[in-house]
Coordinates of C-alpha atoms and ligand atoms in Angstrom, one line a residue:
M1 CA -40.7 32.5 -61.6
N2 CA -38.7 29.5 -60.7
D3 CA -36.7 28.9 -64.0
Q4 CA -34.3 26.4 -62.5
L5 CA -34.3 22.6 -63.0
R6 CA -32.7 21.1 -60.0
I7 CA -30.9 17.8 -60.0
T8 CA -32.5 15.6 -57.4
G9 CA -30.6 12.4 -58.1
I10 CA -27.9 10.9 -60.2
T11 CA -27.4 7.1 -60.7
V12 CA -24.3 5.6 -62.4
T13 CA -24.8 2.1 -63.5
P14 CA -21.9 0.0 -64.9
V15 CA -22.9 -2.4 -67.7
A16 CA -21.1 -5.0 -69.8
F17 CA -22.0 -5.9 -73.3
R18 CA -20.7 -8.7 -75.6
D19 CA -17.7 -7.7 -77.6
P20 CA -16.0 -9.8 -80.3
P21 CA -12.2 -10.6 -80.2
L22 CA -11.1 -7.5 -82.1
L23 CA -7.3 -7.1 -82.4
N24 CA -5.3 -4.0 -82.0
A25 CA -1.7 -2.8 -81.3
V26 CA -2.0 -3.6 -77.6
G27 CA -3.8 -6.9 -77.6
V28 CA -7.4 -8.0 -78.1
H29 CA -10.8 -7.0 -76.9
E30 CA -12.1 -9.1 -74.0
P31 CA -15.5 -10.9 -74.2
Y32 CA -17.3 -7.9 -72.7
A33 CA -16.9 -4.1 -73.2
L34 CA -17.6 -2.0 -70.1
R35 CA -19.6 1.2 -70.0
A36 CA -21.3 3.4 -67.3
I37 CA -24.8 4.7 -67.8
V38 CA -25.5 8.0 -66.1
E39 CA -29.1 9.0 -65.4
I40 CA -30.0 12.3 -63.9
T41 CA -33.4 13.1 -62.4
T42 CA -34.8 16.5 -61.7
D43 CA -37.3 18.2 -59.4
Q44 CA -39.6 18.7 -62.5
G45 CA -39.6 15.0 -63.4
L46 CA -37.4 15.3 -66.4
T47 CA -34.6 12.8 -66.8
G48 CA -31.4 12.8 -68.9
L49 CA -28.9 10.2 -70.0
G50 CA -25.2 10.1 -70.4
E51 CA -22.7 7.2 -71.2
T52 CA -19.0 6.9 -70.5
Y53 CA -16.2 4.5 -69.6
A54 CA -16.6 2.1 -66.7
D55 CA -13.1 1.3 -65.5
E56 CA -12.9 1.2 -61.7
G57 CA -11.0 4.5 -61.1
H58 CA -13.4 6.3 -63.4
L59 CA -16.5 4.9 -61.7
R60 CA -15.1 6.0 -58.3
R61 CA -14.6 9.6 -59.7
L62 CA -18.1 9.5 -61.3
D63 CA -19.6 8.7 -57.9
R64 CA -17.8 11.6 -56.3
A65 CA -18.9 13.9 -59.0
A66 CA -22.5 12.7 -58.9
R67 CA -22.6 13.6 -55.2
A68 CA -21.1 17.0 -55.8
L69 CA -23.6 17.8 -58.6
T70 CA -26.8 16.8 -56.8
G71 CA -28.9 19.9 -56.1
M72 CA -27.4 22.0 -58.9
D73 CA -29.4 23.5 -61.8
V74 CA -29.1 21.5 -65.0
Y75 CA -28.3 24.8 -66.9
A76 CA -25.3 25.6 -64.6
L77 CA -22.8 23.6 -66.8
G78 CA -19.9 26.0 -66.2
A79 CA -20.4 25.8 -62.4
M80 CA -20.7 22.0 -62.6
Y81 CA -17.3 21.8 -64.5
Q82 CA -15.7 24.0 -61.8
R83 CA -17.1 21.9 -59.0
I84 CA -15.9 18.7 -60.6
A85 CA -12.5 20.2 -61.2
A86 CA -12.2 21.4 -57.6
G87 CA -13.4 18.0 -56.3
L88 CA -10.8 16.1 -58.4
A89 CA -7.9 18.5 -57.7
D90 CA -6.2 15.8 -55.6
D91 CA -7.2 12.9 -57.8
T92 CA -6.2 13.3 -61.5
G93 CA -4.2 10.2 -62.2
A94 CA -4.7 8.2 -65.3
D95 CA -7.2 5.4 -65.4
G96 CA -5.3 2.7 -67.2
S97 CA -4.6 1.9 -70.8
G98 CA -7.9 1.3 -72.4
L99 CA -10.2 4.3 -71.7
T100 CA -9.5 6.9 -74.3
G101 CA -8.0 5.2 -77.2
L102 CA -4.8 3.6 -75.9
I103 CA -3.6 6.8 -74.3
T104 CA -3.7 8.0 -70.7
S105 CA -3.0 11.7 -71.1
S106 CA -6.5 13.0 -71.6
S107 CA -7.9 15.3 -68.9
T108 CA -9.5 13.6 -65.9
V109 CA -11.8 16.5 -65.3
D110 CA -13.0 16.5 -68.9
R111 CA -13.5 12.7 -68.9
V112 CA -15.5 12.9 -65.7
F113 CA -17.6 15.9 -66.6
S114 CA -18.6 14.7 -70.0
P115 CA -21.5 12.2 -69.2
F116 CA -23.1 14.6 -66.8
E117 CA -23.0 17.4 -69.3
V118 CA -24.6 15.2 -71.9
A119 CA -27.3 14.1 -69.5
C120 CA -28.0 17.8 -68.6
L121 CA -28.2 18.7 -72.3
D122 CA -30.7 15.8 -72.7
I123 CA -32.8 17.4 -69.9
Q124 CA -32.4 20.9 -71.2
G125 CA -33.6 19.8 -74.7
K126 CA -36.6 18.0 -73.2
A127 CA -37.4 21.1 -71.1
V128 CA -37.5 23.4 -74.1
G129 CA -38.8 20.8 -76.6
R130 CA -35.7 21.0 -78.8
P131 CA -33.1 18.4 -79.9
V132 CA -29.6 18.6 -78.4
S133 CA -28.2 19.7 -81.7
D134 CA -30.2 22.9 -81.5
L135 CA -28.7 23.6 -78.1
L136 CA -25.3 23.3 -79.7
G137 CA -25.9 26.0 -82.3
G138 CA -28.2 24.0 -84.6
A139 CA -27.7 21.2 -87.0
V140 CA -25.8 21.9 -90.2
R141 CA -26.6 18.5 -91.6
D142 CA -29.7 16.2 -91.3
E143 CA -27.6 13.1 -91.4
V144 CA -24.3 12.2 -89.9
P145 CA -22.0 9.9 -92.0
F146 CA -20.0 7.2 -90.2
S147 CA -17.2 5.0 -91.5
A148 CA -17.0 1.2 -91.7
Y149 CA -14.6 0.4 -88.9
L150 CA -12.7 -2.8 -89.9
F151 CA -10.7 -4.9 -87.5
Y152 CA -8.4 -7.9 -87.7
K153 CA -10.1 -10.4 -85.5
W154 CA -10.2 -14.0 -84.3
A155 CA -13.2 -16.2 -85.2
A156 CA -14.2 -16.5 -81.6
H157 CA -13.1 -15.8 -78.0
P158 CA -11.4 -19.0 -76.8
G159 CA -13.9 -21.6 -75.7
A160 CA -16.9 -19.7 -77.2
E161 CA -19.0 -20.1 -80.3
P162 CA -17.7 -18.2 -83.4
D163 CA -19.4 -14.8 -83.8
P164 CA -21.2 -14.0 -87.0
W165 CA -18.3 -12.0 -88.4
G166 CA -15.8 -14.9 -88.4
E167 CA -12.0 -14.7 -88.6
A168 CA -10.2 -11.8 -90.3
L169 CA -6.5 -12.2 -90.4
D170 CA -5.5 -11.4 -94.0
A171 CA -6.4 -9.0 -96.8
D172 CA -9.1 -11.2 -98.3
A173 CA -10.9 -11.6 -95.0
I174 CA -10.7 -7.8 -94.4
V175 CA -12.2 -7.1 -97.8
A176 CA -15.0 -9.7 -97.1
Q177 CA -15.6 -7.9 -93.7
A178 CA -15.8 -4.6 -95.4
R179 CA -18.2 -5.9 -98.1
R180 CA -20.4 -7.4 -95.4
M181 CA -20.4 -4.2 -93.3
I182 CA -21.0 -1.9 -96.2
D183 CA -23.8 -4.1 -97.5
A184 CA -25.5 -3.9 -94.1
Y185 CA -24.9 -0.3 -93.3
G186 CA -24.0 1.4 -96.6
F187 CA -20.9 3.1 -95.2
T188 CA -19.1 5.4 -97.8
A189 CA -15.7 5.6 -96.0
I190 CA -13.6 2.8 -94.5
K191 CA -11.2 2.7 -91.6
L192 CA -8.9 -0.3 -90.9
K193 CA -7.5 -0.8 -87.4
G194 CA -3.9 -1.7 -88.0
G195 CA -0.9 -2.2 -85.8
V196 CA -1.7 -5.9 -85.7
L197 CA 0.1 -7.6 -88.5
P198 CA 3.5 -6.6 -90.0
P199 CA 3.1 -3.4 -92.0
E200 CA 3.5 -5.0 -95.4
E201 CA 0.4 -7.1 -94.7
E202 CA -1.6 -4.1 -93.7
I203 CA -0.5 -2.3 -96.8
E204 CA -1.7 -5.3 -98.8
A205 CA -5.0 -5.1 -97.1
V206 CA -5.4 -1.4 -97.8
R207 CA -4.6 -2.0 -101.4
A208 CA -7.1 -4.8 -101.6
L209 CA -9.7 -2.5 -100.1
R210 CA -8.8 0.2 -102.7
A211 CA -9.3 -2.3 -105.5
E212 CA -12.6 -3.5 -104.2
F213 CA -13.9 -0.1 -103.2
P214 CA -12.4 2.4 -105.6
S215 CA -14.3 5.5 -104.4
H216 CA -14.4 5.0 -100.6
P217 CA -12.0 7.2 -98.7
L218 CA -9.7 4.9 -96.7
R219 CA -7.9 5.3 -93.4
L220 CA -5.4 3.2 -91.6
D221 CA -4.8 3.4 -87.8
P222 CA -1.9 1.4 -86.3
N223 CA -2.2 3.1 -82.9
A224 CA 1.5 4.2 -82.8
A225 CA 2.9 0.7 -83.5
W226 CA 5.5 1.9 -86.0
S227 CA 8.8 3.7 -85.8
V228 CA 9.3 6.9 -87.8
P229 CA 11.1 5.1 -90.7
T230 CA 8.4 2.4 -90.8
S231 CA 5.7 5.1 -90.8
L232 CA 7.4 6.9 -93.7
K233 CA 7.7 3.7 -95.7
V234 CA 4.0 2.9 -95.2
A235 CA 3.0 6.5 -95.9
T236 CA 5.0 6.5 -99.2
E237 CA 3.6 3.2 -100.3
L238 CA 0.1 4.3 -99.7
D239 CA 0.5 7.7 -101.3
G240 CA -2.7 8.6 -103.1
V241 CA -4.6 5.7 -101.4
L242 CA -5.3 7.0 -97.8
E243 CA -7.3 10.2 -97.0
Y244 CA -5.3 10.2 -93.7
L245 CA -2.9 8.1 -91.7
E246 CA -3.9 7.9 -88.1
D247 CA -1.3 7.7 -85.3
P248 CA 1.4 5.9 -87.1
T249 CA 4.1 6.5 -84.5
P250 CA 4.2 7.5 -80.8
G251 CA 4.4 11.0 -79.5
Q252 CA 4.1 14.5 -81.0
K253 CA 7.8 14.6 -81.8
G254 CA 7.8 11.4 -83.8
M255 CA 4.5 12.4 -85.5
A256 CA 6.0 15.7 -86.5
E257 CA 9.0 14.0 -88.0
V258 CA 6.6 11.7 -90.0
A259 CA 4.4 14.6 -90.9
R260 CA 7.3 16.6 -92.5
Q261 CA 7.6 14.0 -95.2
S262 CA 4.3 12.2 -95.3
P263 CA 2.3 12.6 -98.5
M264 CA -1.0 12.4 -96.7
P265 CA -2.3 14.2 -93.5
L266 CA -1.7 12.6 -90.1
A267 CA -4.6 12.2 -87.7
T268 CA -4.6 11.5 -84.0
N269 CA -6.6 10.3 -81.0
M270 CA -3.3 9.6 -79.2
C271 CA -0.9 12.5 -79.2
V272 CA -3.4 15.4 -79.0
V273 CA -6.1 14.3 -76.6
A274 CA -6.4 17.3 -74.2
F275 CA -6.6 21.1 -74.6
D276 CA -3.0 21.5 -73.1
E277 CA -1.7 19.3 -75.9
L278 CA -3.0 21.4 -78.7
A279 CA -0.5 24.3 -78.6
P280 CA 2.6 22.0 -78.7
G281 CA 0.9 19.9 -81.4
V282 CA 0.2 23.0 -83.5
A283 CA 3.7 24.4 -82.9
Q284 CA 5.4 21.2 -84.2
D285 CA 2.8 20.6 -86.9
A286 CA 2.6 17.1 -85.5
V287 CA -0.9 16.4 -86.8
Q288 CA -3.2 17.8 -89.5
V289 CA -6.4 16.2 -88.3
V290 CA -7.6 15.9 -84.7
L291 CA -10.1 13.2 -83.8
S292 CA -12.6 14.7 -81.4
D293 CA -14.3 12.5 -78.8
H294 CA -16.7 14.1 -76.4
H295 CA -16.1 11.4 -73.8
Y296 CA -12.6 12.7 -73.1
W297 CA -12.7 16.3 -74.6
G298 CA -15.2 17.3 -71.8
G299 CA -18.6 16.9 -73.4
L300 CA -20.4 18.4 -76.3
H301 CA -19.8 22.2 -75.7
R302 CA -16.1 21.6 -75.1
S303 CA -15.9 19.5 -78.3
K304 CA -17.3 22.4 -80.2
L305 CA -14.6 24.6 -78.6
L306 CA -12.0 22.0 -79.9
S307 CA -13.6 22.4 -83.3
G308 CA -13.1 26.1 -83.2
I309 CA -9.5 25.8 -82.2
C310 CA -8.9 23.3 -85.0
E311 CA -10.5 25.6 -87.5
T312 CA -8.5 28.6 -86.3
F313 CA -5.2 26.7 -86.7
G314 CA -6.1 25.0 -90.0
L315 CA -6.4 21.6 -88.5
G316 CA -9.0 19.1 -89.9
L317 CA -11.5 17.5 -87.5
S318 CA -12.7 13.9 -87.5
M319 CA -14.4 11.8 -84.7
H320 CA -12.9 9.0 -82.6
S321 CA -14.8 6.0 -81.2
N322 CA -14.4 3.3 -78.6
S323 CA -16.8 0.4 -78.1
H324 CA -20.0 2.2 -77.1
L325 CA -23.8 1.9 -76.8
G326 CA -26.7 4.0 -78.1
I327 CA -26.5 6.9 -75.7
S328 CA -23.1 7.6 -76.9
L329 CA -24.2 7.3 -80.5
A330 CA -26.9 9.8 -79.9
A331 CA -24.5 12.3 -78.3
M332 CA -22.0 11.8 -81.1
T333 CA -24.7 12.3 -83.8
H334 CA -26.0 15.5 -82.2
L335 CA -22.5 16.9 -81.8
A336 CA -21.4 15.9 -85.4
A337 CA -24.7 17.5 -86.8
A338 CA -23.9 20.8 -85.0
T339 CA -20.2 20.9 -85.9
P340 CA -19.7 22.6 -89.3
H341 CA -16.0 22.1 -89.3
L342 CA -16.2 18.3 -89.0
S343 CA -15.5 17.1 -92.6
Y344 CA -14.8 13.4 -92.3
A345 CA -17.2 10.4 -91.7
C346 CA -17.1 9.7 -88.0
D347 CA -15.7 6.5 -86.5
T348 CA -18.1 4.2 -84.7
H349 CA -17.8 0.7 -83.3
W350 CA -21.6 0.3 -83.6
P351 CA -21.7 -2.7 -86.0
W352 CA -19.6 -4.8 -83.5
K353 CA -22.2 -4.9 -80.8
D354 CA -25.5 -6.8 -80.6
E355 CA -27.1 -5.5 -77.4
D356 CA -27.9 -2.1 -76.0
V357 CA -29.5 -0.1 -73.2
I358 CA -31.8 2.1 -75.4
Q359 CA -35.1 1.3 -77.0
P360 CA -34.4 0.1 -80.5
G361 CA -35.4 1.9 -83.8
V362 CA -33.9 5.4 -83.4
F363 CA -30.7 4.8 -85.3
A364 CA -31.2 3.0 -88.7
F365 CA -28.2 3.4 -90.8
A366 CA -28.9 4.3 -94.5
D367 CA -26.0 4.9 -96.9
G368 CA -23.6 4.8 -93.9
A369 CA -25.3 7.7 -92.1
V370 CA -27.9 8.1 -89.3
R371 CA -30.5 10.8 -89.3
V372 CA -30.2 13.4 -86.5
P373 CA -33.1 12.9 -84.1
R374 CA -35.5 15.9 -84.2
T375 CA -37.3 14.9 -81.0
P376 CA -36.5 16.8 -77.7
G377 CA -33.2 16.1 -76.0
L378 CA -31.0 13.2 -77.3
G379 CA -34.1 11.6 -78.8
I380 CA -33.6 8.2 -77.1
E381 CA -35.3 6.2 -74.4
L382 CA -33.7 4.0 -71.8
D383 CA -34.8 0.3 -72.0
R384 CA -34.8 -0.4 -68.2
D385 CA -35.0 -4.2 -68.7
A386 CA -32.0 -4.1 -70.9
L387 CA -30.1 -1.8 -68.5
A388 CA -30.8 -4.3 -65.7
R389 CA -29.7 -7.2 -67.8
L390 CA -26.5 -5.6 -68.9
H391 CA -25.8 -4.5 -65.3
E392 CA -26.2 -8.2 -64.2
Q393 CA -23.9 -9.1 -67.0
Y394 CA -21.4 -6.6 -65.6
L395 CA -21.6 -8.1 -62.2
A396 CA -21.3 -11.7 -63.5
C397 CA -18.5 -11.2 -66.1
G398 CA -15.9 -10.3 -63.5
L399 CA -14.2 -7.7 -65.8
R400 CA -13.6 -4.4 -64.0
N401 CA -11.1 -2.6 -66.2
R402 CA -10.5 -2.7 -69.9
D403 CA -7.3 -4.7 -70.4
D404 CA -6.6 -5.8 -74.0
T405 CA -3.0 -6.6 -73.2
G406 CA -3.7 -8.6 -70.1
Y407 CA -6.3 -10.7 -72.0
M408 CA -3.9 -11.3 -74.8
Q409 CA -1.1 -12.3 -72.4
R410 CA -3.4 -14.8 -70.6
L411 CA -4.1 -16.4 -73.9
H412 CA -0.6 -16.1 -75.3
P413 CA 1.9 -15.8 -72.5
G414 CA 4.7 -14.8 -74.8
Y415 CA 2.9 -11.7 -76.0
R416 CA 4.8 -8.5 -75.1
L417 CA 3.8 -4.9 -75.5
R418 CA 6.2 -2.9 -77.7
S419 CA 5.9 0.6 -78.9
P420 CA 6.9 0.9 -81.6
R421 CA 6.6 -2.7 -82.6
W422 CA 7.8 -2.4 -86.2
Ligands
GKR1 O1 -11.4 -0.6 -80.1 C1 -10.2 -0.6 -80.3 O2 -9.4 -1.6 -80.2 C2 -9.6 0.7 -80.8 O3 -8.2 0.5 -81.0 C3 -9.8 1.8 -79.8 O4 -9.4 1.4 -78.6 C4 -9.1 3.1 -80.2 O5 -9.3 4.0 -79.2 C5 -9.6 3.8 -81.4 O6 -10.7 3.3 -82.0 C6 -8.6 4.5 -82.2 O7 -9.1 5.1 -83.2 O8 -7.5 4.6 -81.9
MG2 MG1 -7.2 6.0 -83.6

């Protein structure tokens, strides 16, 4: 019996989708966010989808990997990982600042492997008639809760019409943004992207959120914009208000210093972003919660490995997000459903986008959560017209690498990157 499912073709399509001017510690989102859509076809006619970053260096590596994987069996994930690792042995440099959450130290092999693994799991699920969550050990929850991800933002990109969210540059506007997002999606946890305004103003915004939403767990994430003393001052002032403080200060050493006196746990998607960063992070007790992200932790199986390591060493587990489309949401949802140790609402940029490459209707948020698809594979369908349109948009928009800092500097030439800023 031929029980193999051979990869006959892999296409990698870069796309661009509209993105509002969301502010962060290193600048502002450009008018389009970039993603790459990976589609794998097989000799039995089954196809699978993956989604990842689309910066130029990453695209070049994806193309190399796609050539190397063609002809392989979709069940041979371990061999695929080894083949990608061997192929990239001379090509592991970082891909710029924006890919993986304002850090560059994630593993190149894990980043490149991830979308292919997800697409193969999509195919495996379709082949056996089971959802991807079943292939990961089975769902332990029917619904996955996500958090309301708030951003300081401008009303519009310069020269463009205001977007529907409007300007948010103070505490009142952040509360209004939260109200609107929670009314629309029902989120039961809130994350504020900080590192934008002086810390006192961000503390004021968090306190205003607490007053307006007394029972929502709150998080603040300044992306390492603060010194150790500033981090400790903010942590002390927000004692009893935050469920965790995310990446207040740069590096494991600084985080460990803050963690020793912080009243709340510290979380990270900046100083522990690869397997070789876990041991020193644990040894220094630099973080108490790791934000997993299958896009740079090497796919869904390796994210479950991360979960096991976190559980073993008493670390909490949450989930990180970058601007993403529906294929990523599907993968995140299946992974979260099949990860018992994940005990926080996951991050998602979902409410900030208004276009996609998948057929609509799969992910309807209710009470801040999405139902885990029970259909085979990821449970989503590609919308080919939308894919073509978003690819045209990629070609036309001229953006080739995420560059929040460069965009800010073009608009405000005096803007300088400083870490820590406060
Ligand atoms: O979208 C953004 O501006 C975020 O700051 C993103 O780049 C981060 O990776 C992320 O969401 C985080 O939690 O640090
Ligand atoms: Mg973060």
